[in-house]
Short mmCIF file of C-alpha atoms in Angstrom, two decimals:
data_model
loop_
_atom_site.label_atom_id
_atom_site.label_comp_id
_atom_site.label_asym_id
_atom_site.label_seq_id
_atom_site.Cartn_x
_atom_site.Cartn_y
_atom_site.Cartn_z
CA MET I 1 25.35 11.34 17.62
CA THR I 2 26.34 7.78 18.19
CA ASP I 3 26.44 5.40 21.16
CA GLY I 4 28.90 2.99 19.58
CA ARG I 5 26.39 1.39 17.24
CA SER I 6 26.60 2.20 13.55
CA PHE I 7 23.77 4.12 11.89
CA ARG I 8 22.68 0.87 10.24
CA GLU I 9 22.56 -0.92 13.58
CA GLN I 10 20.55 1.91 15.13
CA PHE I 11 18.07 1.92 12.25
CA ARG I 12 17.86 -1.87 12.33
CA ASP I 13 17.14 -1.87 16.06
CA GLY I 14 14.64 0.99 15.77
CA LEU I 15 12.73 -0.62 12.92
CA LYS I 16 12.54 -4.09 14.43
CA ARG I 17 8.76 -4.05 14.95
CA THR I 18 8.05 -2.86 11.40
CA ARG I 19 10.44 -5.42 9.96
CA GLN I 20 8.58 -8.19 11.79
CA VAL I 21 5.35 -7.14 10.06
CA LEU I 22 7.00 -7.42 6.66
CA ASN I 23 9.24 -10.44 7.09
CA THR I 24 6.75 -13.24 7.65
CA PRO I 25 4.84 -13.00 4.35
CA VAL I 26 8.01 -12.28 2.38
CA GLU I 27 9.84 -15.26 3.82
CA ASP I 28 6.91 -17.63 3.39
CA ILE I 29 6.38 -16.65 -0.23
CA VAL I 30 9.94 -17.07 -1.44
CA LYS I 31 10.70 -20.35 0.29
CA GLY I 32 9.50 -22.31 -2.73
CA ARG I 33 11.53 -20.14 -5.14
CA ARG I 34 8.73 -20.00 -7.68
CA LEU I 35 7.18 -17.25 -9.73
CA LEU I 36 4.96 -14.92 -7.73
CA ASP I 37 1.23 -15.37 -8.32
CA GLY I 38 -1.72 -13.12 -7.49
CA ALA I 39 -2.12 -14.53 -3.98
CA ASP I 40 1.58 -13.92 -3.24
CA LEU I 41 1.38 -10.31 -4.36
CA ALA I 42 -1.80 -9.79 -2.36
CA SER I 43 -0.03 -11.06 0.77
CA ILE I 44 2.93 -8.74 0.20
CA GLU I 45 0.58 -5.84 -0.48
CA GLU I 46 -1.21 -6.48 2.81
CA ALA I 47 2.07 -6.48 4.72
CA LEU I 48 3.29 -3.26 3.09
CA ILE I 49 -0.03 -1.53 3.80
CA ALA I 50 0.09 -2.73 7.43
CA ALA I 51 3.49 -1.04 7.74
CA ASP I 52 1.90 2.21 6.47
CA LEU I 53 4.06 2.68 3.38
CA GLY I 54 1.14 4.39 1.65
CA MET I 55 -0.69 3.22 -1.46
CA PRO I 56 1.51 4.94 -4.11
CA ALA I 57 4.68 3.35 -2.73
CA VAL I 58 2.96 -0.01 -2.30
CA ALA I 59 1.69 0.05 -5.90
CA GLU I 60 5.15 0.83 -7.26
CA ALA I 61 6.80 -1.90 -5.16
CA LEU I 62 4.28 -4.49 -6.35
CA GLU I 63 4.81 -3.49 -9.97
CA VAL I 64 8.56 -4.04 -9.60
CA LEU I 65 8.06 -7.41 -7.91
CA ARG I 66 5.57 -8.49 -10.56
CA ALA I 67 7.92 -7.49 -13.39
CA ARG I 68 10.93 -9.21 -11.80
CA SER I 69 9.21 -12.31 -10.48
CA ALA I 70 11.56 -14.62 -12.40
CA GLU I 71 14.59 -12.96 -10.79
CA ILE I 72 13.03 -13.50 -7.35
CA ALA I 73 12.27 -17.14 -8.16
CA ARG I 74 15.96 -17.70 -8.98
CA GLY I 75 17.38 -15.70 -6.10
CA GLY I 76 14.91 -16.44 -3.32
CA LEU I 77 14.64 -14.29 -0.19
CA PRO I 78 17.87 -12.29 -0.75
CA ALA I 79 16.63 -11.23 -4.20
CA MET I 80 13.21 -10.22 -2.88
CA ARG I 81 14.71 -8.17 -0.09
CA ALA I 82 17.23 -6.53 -2.40
CA LEU I 83 14.49 -5.37 -4.75
CA LEU I 84 12.33 -3.98 -1.94
CA ARG I 85 15.32 -2.28 -0.30
CA ASP I 86 16.27 -0.61 -3.56
CA GLU I 87 12.74 0.67 -4.16
CA ILE I 88 12.51 2.14 -0.66
CA ARG I 89 16.00 3.68 -0.83
CA LYS I 90 15.15 5.42 -4.10
CA ALA I 91 11.87 6.74 -2.68
CA MET I 92 13.60 8.13 0.43
CA ASP I 93 16.77 9.56 -1.07
CA ARG I 94 15.83 13.25 -1.43
CA PRO I 95 18.32 16.10 -1.77
CA ARG I 96 18.35 18.90 0.79
CA ALA I 97 16.90 22.20 -0.35
CA VAL I 98 19.62 24.15 1.48
CA GLU I 99 23.14 23.57 2.75
CA PRO I 100 23.12 23.67 6.58
CA PHE I 101 25.06 26.51 8.23
CA SER I 102 25.50 28.40 4.98
CA ALA I 103 24.32 31.50 6.92
CA ARG I 104 25.04 32.73 10.45
CA PRO I 105 23.14 32.44 12.63
CA TRP I 106 21.47 29.44 11.04
CA VAL I 107 17.80 29.77 12.04
CA VAL I 108 15.69 26.63 12.30
CA PHE I 109 11.99 26.55 13.19
CA VAL I 110 10.83 23.29 14.76
CA VAL I 111 7.09 22.71 14.27
CA GLY I 112 4.54 19.99 15.00
CA VAL I 113 1.59 19.15 17.21
CA ASN I 114 1.89 18.67 20.96
CA GLY I 115 3.30 15.36 22.09
CA VAL I 116 5.39 14.45 19.04
CA GLY I 117 8.69 15.22 20.78
CA LYS I 118 9.58 18.70 19.48
CA THR I 119 11.30 19.93 22.65
CA THR I 120 13.22 16.69 23.11
CA THR I 121 14.28 16.80 19.48
CA ILE I 122 15.56 20.37 19.82
CA GLY I 123 17.66 19.40 22.83
CA LYS I 124 19.14 16.42 21.02
CA ILE I 125 19.97 18.45 17.90
CA ALA I 126 21.60 21.16 20.03
CA ALA I 127 23.71 18.52 21.79
CA ALA I 128 24.80 17.07 18.47
CA TRP I 129 25.72 20.48 17.08
CA LYS I 130 27.69 21.29 20.23
CA ALA I 131 29.63 18.06 19.73
CA GLU I 132 30.50 19.41 16.27
CA GLY I 133 31.81 22.62 17.86
CA ARG I 134 28.81 24.85 17.08
CA THR I 135 27.09 27.27 19.46
CA THR I 136 23.30 27.10 19.38
CA LEU I 137 20.75 29.31 21.13
CA LEU I 138 17.49 27.60 22.08
CA CYS I 139 14.50 29.96 21.76
CA ALA I 140 11.30 29.20 23.69
CA ALA I 141 8.75 30.70 21.30
CA ASP I 142 5.96 28.45 22.58
CA THR I 143 4.43 30.95 24.99
CA PHE I 144 0.96 29.37 25.00
CA ARG I 145 1.76 26.26 27.06
CA ALA I 146 2.82 26.98 30.63
CA ALA I 147 5.41 24.20 30.92
CA ALA I 148 6.92 24.58 27.45
CA ALA I 149 9.69 27.03 28.37
CA GLU I 150 10.61 25.07 31.49
CA GLN I 151 10.93 21.87 29.48
CA LEU I 152 13.11 23.56 26.89
CA SER I 153 15.24 25.08 29.65
CA VAL I 154 15.93 21.59 31.01
CA TRP I 155 17.01 20.39 27.58
CA ALA I 156 19.16 23.48 27.04
CA GLU I 157 20.99 22.66 30.27
CA ARG I 158 21.46 19.03 29.23
CA ALA I 159 22.79 20.11 25.86
CA GLY I 160 25.02 22.80 27.38
CA SER I 161 23.41 25.43 25.15
CA PRO I 162 22.27 29.01 25.91
CA PHE I 163 18.55 29.56 26.30
CA HIS I 164 16.16 32.46 25.66
CA ARG I 165 12.57 32.85 26.83
CA GLY I 166 9.97 35.56 27.24
CA ALA I 167 7.17 36.04 29.72
CA GLU I 168 4.37 33.48 29.76
CA GLY I 169 1.73 34.55 27.22
CA ALA I 170 4.10 36.97 25.47
CA ASP I 171 3.90 37.52 21.72
CA PRO I 172 5.96 34.66 20.20
CA SER I 173 7.23 36.94 17.45
CA ALA I 174 8.56 39.39 20.04
CA VAL I 175 10.35 36.59 21.90
CA LEU I 176 11.83 35.41 18.61
CA THR I 177 12.98 38.92 17.69
CA ASP I 178 14.87 39.27 20.98
CA ALA I 179 16.44 35.83 20.57
CA LEU I 180 17.66 36.51 17.03
CA ARG I 181 19.15 39.85 18.04
CA ALA I 182 20.93 38.18 20.96
CA ALA I 183 22.26 35.44 18.69
CA ARG I 184 23.60 37.97 16.21
CA SER I 185 25.25 40.14 18.84
CA ARG I 186 26.90 37.15 20.57
CA GLY I 187 27.99 35.44 17.37
CA TYR I 188 26.12 32.19 17.82
CA ASP I 189 26.21 29.72 14.95
CA ALA I 190 22.55 28.70 15.11
CA VAL I 191 19.14 29.31 16.67
CA LEU I 192 16.67 26.48 17.26
CA VAL I 193 13.15 27.84 17.69
CA ASP I 194 10.60 25.82 19.67
CA THR I 195 7.12 26.75 18.39
CA ALA I 196 3.71 26.11 19.91
CA GLY I 197 2.23 22.65 19.41
CA ARG I 198 -0.15 23.85 16.78
CA LEU I 199 -3.05 21.58 16.01
CA HIS I 200 -3.17 21.43 12.23
CA THR I 201 -6.83 22.48 12.27
CA LYS I 202 -6.17 25.76 14.14
CA GLY I 203 -5.90 28.40 11.46
CA ASN I 204 -5.10 31.26 13.84
CA LEU I 205 -2.08 29.43 15.23
CA MET I 206 -0.86 28.65 11.73
CA ALA I 207 -1.17 32.36 10.96
CA GLU I 208 1.02 33.08 13.98
CA LEU I 209 3.66 30.76 12.58
CA SER I 210 3.60 32.63 9.27
CA LYS I 211 4.04 35.91 11.17
CA MET I 212 7.06 34.50 12.99
CA ALA I 213 8.62 33.56 9.66
CA ARG I 214 8.23 37.13 8.40
CA VAL I 215 9.77 38.50 11.59
CA ALA I 216 12.71 36.10 11.35
CA GLY I 217 13.38 37.17 7.77
CA ARG I 218 13.56 40.82 8.81
CA GLU I 219 16.09 40.10 11.55
CA VAL I 220 18.26 37.54 9.72
CA PRO I 221 18.30 37.49 5.89
CA GLY I 222 16.83 34.25 4.55
CA ALA I 223 15.51 33.09 7.93
CA PRO I 224 14.06 30.70 8.77
CA HIS I 225 16.67 28.77 6.81
CA GLU I 226 15.06 25.47 7.69
CA THR I 227 11.65 24.50 9.04
CA LEU I 228 11.69 21.00 10.49
CA LEU I 229 8.37 19.22 10.96
CA VAL I 230 8.46 16.70 13.81
CA LEU I 231 6.14 13.72 13.33
CA ASP I 232 5.44 10.83 15.69
CA ALA I 233 5.97 7.58 13.78
CA THR I 234 3.53 5.75 16.05
CA VAL I 235 0.53 7.72 14.69
CA GLY I 236 1.00 6.12 11.28
CA SER I 237 -0.97 7.55 8.38
CA ASN I 238 -2.54 10.23 10.60
CA GLY I 239 0.84 11.96 10.33
CA LEU I 240 0.13 12.62 6.67
CA ALA I 241 -2.78 14.92 7.51
CA GLN I 242 -0.59 16.87 9.92
CA GLY I 243 2.20 17.01 7.37
CA ARG I 244 0.04 18.43 4.60
CA GLU I 245 -1.24 21.30 6.76
CA PHE I 246 2.15 22.22 8.17
CA ALA I 247 3.78 22.04 4.76
CA ARG I 248 1.18 24.44 3.41
CA ALA I 249 1.39 26.91 6.30
CA ALA I 250 5.02 26.69 7.38
CA GLY I 251 7.06 25.96 4.26
CA VAL I 252 8.49 22.75 5.70
CA THR I 253 11.97 21.94 4.35
CA GLY I 254 12.74 18.78 6.30
CA LEU I 255 11.29 16.15 8.60
CA VAL I 256 12.19 14.62 11.94
CA LEU I 257 10.53 11.28 12.63
CA THR I 258 10.40 10.38 16.33
CA LYS I 259 9.54 7.17 18.21
CA LEU I 260 10.47 4.98 15.26
CA ASP I 261 11.53 2.31 17.74
CA GLY I 262 8.01 2.03 19.15
CA THR I 263 5.94 1.29 16.07
CA ALA I 264 5.13 -1.43 13.58
CA LYS I 265 4.22 1.33 11.11
CA GLY I 266 7.71 2.61 10.26
CA GLY I 267 6.73 2.64 6.61
CA ILE I 268 4.95 5.94 7.29
CA ALA I 269 8.35 7.54 6.66
CA VAL I 270 8.09 6.48 3.02
CA ALA I 271 4.54 7.80 2.68
CA VAL I 272 5.34 11.18 4.24
CA VAL I 273 8.44 11.79 2.13
CA ARG I 274 6.56 10.92 -1.06
CA GLU I 275 3.63 13.15 -0.10
CA LEU I 276 5.59 16.22 1.03
CA GLU I 277 8.61 15.80 -1.26
CA VAL I 278 11.04 16.92 1.43
CA PRO I 279 13.83 14.87 3.01
CA ILE I 280 13.96 13.35 6.47
CA ARG I 281 16.79 15.05 8.35
CA TYR I 282 16.79 13.10 11.61
CA VAL I 283 15.15 9.98 13.04
CA GLY I 284 14.53 9.21 16.70
CA VAL I 285 15.11 5.55 17.51
CA GLY I 286 15.22 5.72 21.32
CA GLU I 287 15.16 7.90 24.42
CA THR I 288 18.78 9.01 24.81
CA VAL I 289 20.58 11.91 23.14
CA GLU I 290 22.51 9.41 21.02
CA ASP I 291 19.28 7.92 19.67
CA LEU I 292 18.55 10.85 17.37
CA VAL I 293 20.47 10.00 14.21
CA PRO I 294 20.94 11.76 10.87
CA PHE I 295 18.77 10.08 8.28
CA ASP I 296 20.41 7.66 5.85
CA ALA I 297 18.15 6.29 3.10
CA ALA I 298 20.16 3.11 2.51
CA ALA I 299 20.39 2.33 6.24
CA PHE I 300 16.67 2.97 6.64
CA ALA I 301 15.77 0.64 3.76
CA GLU I 302 17.95 -2.10 5.21
CA GLY I 303 16.45 -1.60 8.66
CA LEU I 304 12.92 -1.79 7.25
CA ILE I 305 13.36 -4.81 4.98
CA GLY I 306 16.35 -6.62 6.45
CA SER I 307 19.65 -7.58 4.87
#
């Protein structure tokens, strides 16, 4: 999944607006190469909060800067950035709970509220997996929204992947059952399941998602093997509320953060990972298929803070 730019370049480009929020106070403070005082730390705190890092991460970063103020005074801007990059990298570097494709078919639920980019994300992941030589069936289990299956069908065609749908208004669990049986019989490597855009306050829809997980487990041992929560980076801290509810109802194992190129609040990635304690698997930094990239904690930290 690359358009010729390195992962670091893609993250750096995608996080440009967030980096601008952080850079001005950091650069102004360290120009004099002096020990940080209370006003300096308050300015940095304001910038980190504006980028939506979340209060726990902000508090930890400030504690490190306060403790290593002398080192920053000697090293100037490069030292400040290095410290912040290291803190963010450590916060984001989470191990995967499972090894991808350790079962066949590898069943992945993709969840999230309407408008975050679930269908687009599924198409981009399928395209990437095809480039790796894997066969992936796209399952349209969002039977509540009239256009959902049509949109997924378009992305399946773009990705060159097979596609399964049921009748409009059909039981999502029944559609999923048929898709998993088809994937098994045809020897597909993976199934990507598009779920309804469940508002996190709708308990009945969350219950439906739990039912689908039980059905998947009966058809394919261990399924769903992954449940990816798609969050829109532009909503900032509101994504945390969505994340908590989905994590509780759906057993989220990984995150996909979309629209990172369109926000000055890219720090929300740090807050969500700390809150949910699951890794980011992919990040969307643009509109094309190549702009969904596997997450890299070091590249993200550099893109957020600068080199």
